[in-house]
């Protein structure tokens, strides 16, 4: 307790060096604690700089599968790590106390004793712990991936491993935004698994030519599911800007463009996505060779197999082809998806943005 008291005194004293334009988030996830620090220039235009982003390897949810609870020692460790990084955020980056948010993922929320974690975080930081539920993920993705000035005229889609999610907003009830979610039960991994199940001859399981043929045959099923998703929310088809995020889009941008742009929103062309698709299917060795000289490309190749990359890009192409008059619309890669929740929090608390949802 003496140690915590001394740290708390330091925690308070650091406020004199803080900057109101800086925000930080500490996300307690199942496999680690992620810390993000941003400096906001104009949140309405999505103009901010990432000052820091790092992960602490604390597997807090590892015991949930055993007995449904967070282990006492894991809760204690999480509390210590959160406090340590909270102090680092304040001392190194000068973030004010009220501009630091602490959240936990939906995976951690599954614990029967999550109140123990809530109490621990409150005790060591005097902060309330919020949980990011699966239901709010799409909304936070939009808020954190689209400049608020584009809310009314944009759609966001995130191609994850298990599914594809996103949505858009519309103005209802006299100038109030309402969020409309979109969800497709196919992601990079799940689509690959679905296609693999159509390969019935065991010796053909690892045959890439067979997989490509089965992937092509499965395309009508994928396109129909996407049309059903968009049909339920017809206003999504009228939006003029399309913001994309997720591993499949990150892989495309990294491998095809092979650059390290600092832009938060990178313009994309459908022609490039189609050319990339051809390389994935017919000249994959090009990217395997690139991975030998590029650290970023190596990350992609070590994260996804050729099958996964093909599946992810199939989803990307099918989604874009399902949107009418695509040539008249602008497509962007929202590269900072990992801090979308923090940007979403800043948007919610910005006095300059009155229309929240």
XYZ file of C-alpha atoms in Angstrom:
357
model
C 0.000 0.000 0.000
C 2.906 2.335 0.718
C 4.222 1.752 -2.792
C 0.818 2.463 -4.332
C 0.546 5.673 -2.239
C 3.915 6.944 -3.459
C 3.009 6.101 -7.052
C -0.296 7.893 -6.641
C 1.465 11.032 -5.404
C 3.717 10.883 -8.474
C 0.644 10.251 -10.623
C -0.986 13.471 -9.353
C 2.159 15.597 -9.542
C 2.683 14.818 -13.216
C -0.431 16.768 -14.132
C 1.537 20.022 -14.278
C 3.322 18.825 -17.406
C 0.242 17.524 -19.225
C -1.152 18.549 -22.624
C -4.881 18.738 -23.345
C -4.525 17.708 -27.000
C -3.083 14.318 -26.087
C -5.110 11.204 -25.354
C -4.185 7.695 -24.330
C -5.905 4.350 -24.043
C -5.055 1.179 -22.169
C -6.878 -1.872 -23.520
C -6.858 -5.036 -21.407
C -7.242 -7.857 -23.899
C -7.334 -11.622 -23.543
C -3.751 -12.059 -24.749
C -2.146 -8.766 -23.795
C -2.508 -5.155 -22.656
C -2.263 -2.632 -25.482
C -1.340 1.005 -24.933
C -1.979 3.807 -27.432
C -1.094 7.510 -27.255
C -2.298 10.061 -29.805
C -2.004 13.828 -30.268
C -5.183 15.263 -31.748
C -4.898 18.205 -34.104
C -8.469 18.210 -35.429
C -10.606 15.216 -34.442
C -13.450 16.385 -36.686
C -11.214 15.876 -39.725
C -9.562 12.752 -38.364
C -6.286 14.630 -38.013
C -4.121 13.123 -35.264
C -0.614 11.797 -34.717
C 0.227 8.474 -33.084
C 2.841 9.209 -30.452
C 3.139 5.670 -29.142
C 1.706 2.183 -29.469
C 2.977 -0.869 -27.617
C 1.830 -4.130 -26.046
C 2.503 -5.737 -22.677
C 2.333 -9.543 -22.784
C -0.108 -10.238 -19.964
C -2.455 -13.146 -20.702
C -5.197 -12.199 -18.295
C -7.961 -14.402 -19.756
C -6.058 -17.683 -19.936
C -7.959 -19.252 -17.013
C -11.445 -18.407 -18.283
C -11.531 -21.587 -20.377
C -10.677 -23.619 -17.252
C -13.190 -22.432 -14.670
C -14.799 -19.322 -16.176
C -12.862 -16.916 -13.943
C -9.875 -14.620 -14.103
C -7.030 -15.954 -11.972
C -6.240 -13.830 -8.914
C -2.570 -13.543 -9.866
C -3.520 -12.416 -13.392
C -5.790 -9.694 -12.027
C -2.994 -8.501 -9.732
C -0.524 -8.498 -12.620
C -2.947 -6.603 -14.846
C -3.435 -3.975 -12.141
C 0.308 -3.474 -11.764
C 0.903 -3.270 -15.523
C -1.971 -0.816 -16.035
C -0.692 1.450 -13.258
C 2.886 1.263 -14.513
C 1.855 2.269 -18.019
C -0.519 4.933 -16.755
C 2.401 6.614 -15.022
C 4.551 6.219 -18.137
C 1.848 7.843 -20.281
C 1.679 10.827 -17.952
C 5.423 11.275 -17.419
C 6.710 10.555 -20.938
C 3.853 11.920 -23.045
C 2.255 14.492 -20.725
C -1.321 13.198 -21.082
C -3.830 14.578 -18.586
C -5.560 12.144 -16.254
C -9.011 12.811 -17.713
C -7.692 12.064 -21.219
C -6.602 8.524 -20.338
C -9.145 5.718 -20.816
C -8.961 2.148 -19.597
C -11.058 -0.550 -21.274
C -11.241 -4.341 -21.454
C -12.153 -6.504 -24.414
C -15.300 -8.565 -24.880
C -13.194 -11.701 -24.315
C -12.225 -10.517 -20.834
C -15.859 -9.592 -20.175
C -16.768 -13.286 -20.386
C -15.177 -13.891 -16.981
C -17.685 -14.581 -14.224
C -15.553 -12.593 -11.772
C -14.872 -9.572 -14.010
C -15.944 -7.361 -11.095
C -12.657 -8.317 -9.425
C -10.781 -6.712 -12.305
C -13.054 -3.655 -12.229
C -12.356 -3.225 -8.515
C -8.595 -3.664 -8.961
C -8.347 -1.053 -11.715
C -10.446 1.355 -9.672
C -8.249 0.810 -6.614
C -4.908 1.451 -8.336
C -5.912 4.137 -10.858
C -9.179 5.594 -9.540
C -10.622 4.957 -13.011
C -13.745 3.108 -14.077
C -13.119 0.134 -16.354
C -15.291 -0.002 -19.467
C -15.838 -3.153 -21.528
C -15.909 -3.059 -25.318
C -18.676 -5.490 -26.183
C -19.024 -7.291 -29.491
C -22.231 -5.329 -30.109
C -20.468 -1.969 -29.989
C -17.411 -3.046 -31.984
C -18.812 -2.012 -35.368
C -19.909 1.378 -34.083
C -16.521 2.082 -32.513
C -14.812 0.927 -35.688
C -16.722 3.538 -37.668
C -16.108 6.289 -35.147
C -12.411 5.504 -34.970
C -11.827 4.819 -38.667
C -13.723 7.634 -40.357
C -13.148 11.371 -39.903
C -16.295 12.728 -38.203
C -16.722 15.195 -41.062
C -17.322 12.148 -43.315
C -19.825 10.323 -41.099
C -22.869 11.113 -43.233
C -21.266 10.174 -46.526
C -19.249 7.042 -45.760
C -19.387 3.343 -45.055
C -16.762 1.308 -43.203
C -15.980 -2.393 -43.654
C -13.444 -4.357 -41.633
C -12.369 -7.746 -43.015
C -11.314 -9.739 -39.987
C -10.381 -13.365 -39.539
C -13.765 -14.612 -38.367
C -16.149 -12.163 -40.006
C -16.529 -8.886 -41.866
C -18.192 -6.066 -39.972
C -18.848 -2.366 -40.259
C -21.699 -0.011 -40.953
C -22.668 3.577 -41.561
C -24.643 6.393 -39.972
C -27.683 8.302 -41.091
C -29.228 11.489 -39.736
C -32.562 10.881 -38.049
C -34.855 12.631 -35.601
C -33.795 16.120 -36.539
C -30.003 16.140 -36.684
C -29.174 13.060 -34.588
C -26.899 10.342 -35.954
C -28.025 6.725 -35.832
C -25.682 3.818 -36.502
C -26.649 0.986 -38.851
C -24.430 -2.109 -38.490
C -23.351 -4.461 -41.264
C -22.067 -7.986 -40.701
C -20.959 -10.823 -42.955
C -20.294 -14.242 -41.444
C -17.213 -14.695 -43.588
C -13.722 -13.501 -42.791
C -10.277 -14.385 -44.067
C -10.001 -17.548 -41.951
C -13.644 -18.688 -41.987
C -13.960 -18.376 -45.775
C -10.782 -20.414 -46.214
C -12.206 -23.094 -43.925
C -15.486 -23.136 -45.865
C -13.662 -23.583 -49.171
C -11.400 -26.287 -47.734
C -14.488 -28.284 -46.772
C -15.465 -28.487 -50.444
C -12.236 -30.364 -51.231
C -13.331 -33.964 -50.712
C -10.273 -35.827 -52.020
C -7.654 -35.938 -49.196
C -4.616 -35.823 -51.484
C -5.891 -32.535 -52.980
C -6.125 -30.731 -49.626
C -2.796 -28.906 -50.053
C -3.009 -28.517 -53.835
C -3.114 -24.757 -54.525
C -4.508 -25.235 -58.011
C -7.435 -27.207 -56.605
C -7.972 -24.586 -53.908
C -8.071 -21.796 -56.492
C -10.629 -23.725 -58.526
C -12.791 -24.397 -55.472
C -12.439 -20.758 -54.437
C -13.743 -19.675 -57.842
C -16.646 -22.127 -57.599
C -17.513 -20.767 -54.145
C -17.634 -17.156 -55.370
C -21.398 -17.136 -56.133
C -22.130 -18.171 -52.529
C -19.901 -15.389 -51.186
C -21.396 -12.754 -53.498
C -24.935 -13.753 -52.572
C -24.171 -13.422 -48.852
C -22.689 -9.967 -49.427
C -25.702 -8.870 -51.482
C -27.971 -10.040 -48.660
C -25.943 -8.042 -46.138
C -26.089 -4.840 -48.183
C -29.726 -5.366 -49.176
C -30.789 -5.145 -45.534
C -29.207 -1.674 -45.345
C -29.822 -0.117 -48.805
C -28.555 3.322 -47.757
C -25.071 1.818 -47.501
C -25.018 1.582 -51.296
C -25.486 5.342 -51.657
C -22.453 6.416 -49.638
C -19.740 8.169 -51.631
C -16.748 7.099 -49.546
C -15.698 3.588 -48.557
C -13.284 3.113 -45.658
C -11.676 -0.319 -45.384
C -9.699 -1.922 -42.569
C -8.691 -5.334 -41.289
C -5.938 -7.836 -41.966
C -6.879 -8.566 -45.581
C -6.648 -4.892 -46.554
C -3.451 -4.417 -44.551
C -1.944 -7.376 -46.433
C -2.911 -5.895 -49.810
C -1.506 -2.462 -49.035
C 1.720 -3.892 -47.604
C 2.446 -6.385 -50.374
C 1.190 -4.490 -53.411
C 2.325 -0.945 -52.636
C 5.325 -1.897 -50.472
C 5.594 1.500 -48.829
C 5.371 2.875 -45.298
C 3.080 5.853 -45.728
C 2.315 7.856 -42.595
C -1.138 8.803 -43.890
C -4.022 7.599 -41.729
C -6.185 7.168 -44.818
C -4.555 5.733 -47.936
C -6.495 6.046 -51.245
C -7.042 2.719 -53.008
C -7.925 1.775 -56.580
C -10.051 -1.175 -57.612
C -7.678 -1.797 -60.514
C -4.798 -2.288 -58.078
C -6.825 -4.706 -55.954
C -7.607 -6.801 -59.033
C -3.949 -6.779 -60.148
C -2.932 -7.864 -56.647
C -5.456 -10.706 -56.868
C -3.808 -11.969 -60.052
C -0.376 -11.956 -58.393
C -1.685 -13.834 -55.352
C -3.105 -16.572 -57.551
C -0.531 -16.795 -60.339
C 2.787 -15.378 -59.127
C 2.813 -15.700 -55.330
C 6.582 -16.263 -55.323
C 6.918 -12.517 -55.992
C 5.632 -11.759 -52.499
C 7.587 -14.604 -50.915
C 10.738 -13.030 -52.361
C 9.678 -9.562 -51.213
C 9.341 -10.908 -47.675
C 13.065 -11.740 -47.710
C 13.981 -8.049 -47.951
C 10.959 -6.298 -46.408
C 10.141 -6.661 -42.703
C 6.547 -5.551 -43.246
C 6.005 -8.006 -46.092
C 7.553 -10.717 -43.940
C 4.954 -9.975 -41.238
C 2.179 -10.518 -43.772
C 3.606 -13.791 -45.110
C 4.122 -15.084 -41.555
C 0.597 -14.076 -40.565
C -1.343 -15.397 -43.543
C -0.940 -18.336 -45.902
C -1.491 -17.957 -49.637
C -4.960 -19.471 -49.186
C -5.842 -16.912 -46.521
C -4.645 -14.015 -48.649
C -6.705 -15.223 -51.602
C -9.804 -15.615 -49.423
C -9.415 -12.193 -47.827
C -9.020 -10.530 -51.201
C -12.004 -12.452 -52.574
C -14.104 -10.870 -49.829
C -12.656 -7.442 -50.566
C -13.342 -7.663 -54.301
C -16.822 -9.150 -53.835
C -17.787 -6.382 -51.385
C -16.602 -3.611 -53.690
C -18.176 -5.182 -56.792
C -21.502 -5.314 -54.960
C -21.526 -1.534 -54.546
C -23.096 0.239 -57.551
C -21.367 3.057 -59.424
C -18.065 2.222 -57.727
C -15.975 4.344 -60.125
C -17.608 7.500 -58.820
C -16.720 6.677 -55.216
C -13.560 7.080 -53.171
C -11.965 4.097 -51.433
C -9.576 4.409 -48.485
C -7.569 2.102 -46.268
C -8.001 3.184 -42.629
C -4.632 1.932 -41.438
C -4.967 2.683 -37.720
C -7.709 0.182 -36.971
C -5.923 -1.020 -33.845
C -6.575 2.300 -32.104
C -10.085 2.842 -33.481
C -11.653 2.454 -30.057
C -9.457 5.223 -28.589
C -10.250 7.622 -31.431
C -13.923 6.714 -30.916
C -13.652 7.685 -27.245
C -12.075 11.016 -28.174
C -14.844 11.685 -30.693
C -17.500 10.972 -28.068
C -15.910 13.407 -25.656
C -15.126 16.173 -28.112
C -17.036 19.369 -27.411
C -16.675 20.325 -31.073
C -18.753 17.394 -32.296
C -22.369 17.647 -31.197
C -23.876 14.842 -33.263
C -22.925 11.608 -31.536
C -24.521 8.189 -31.764
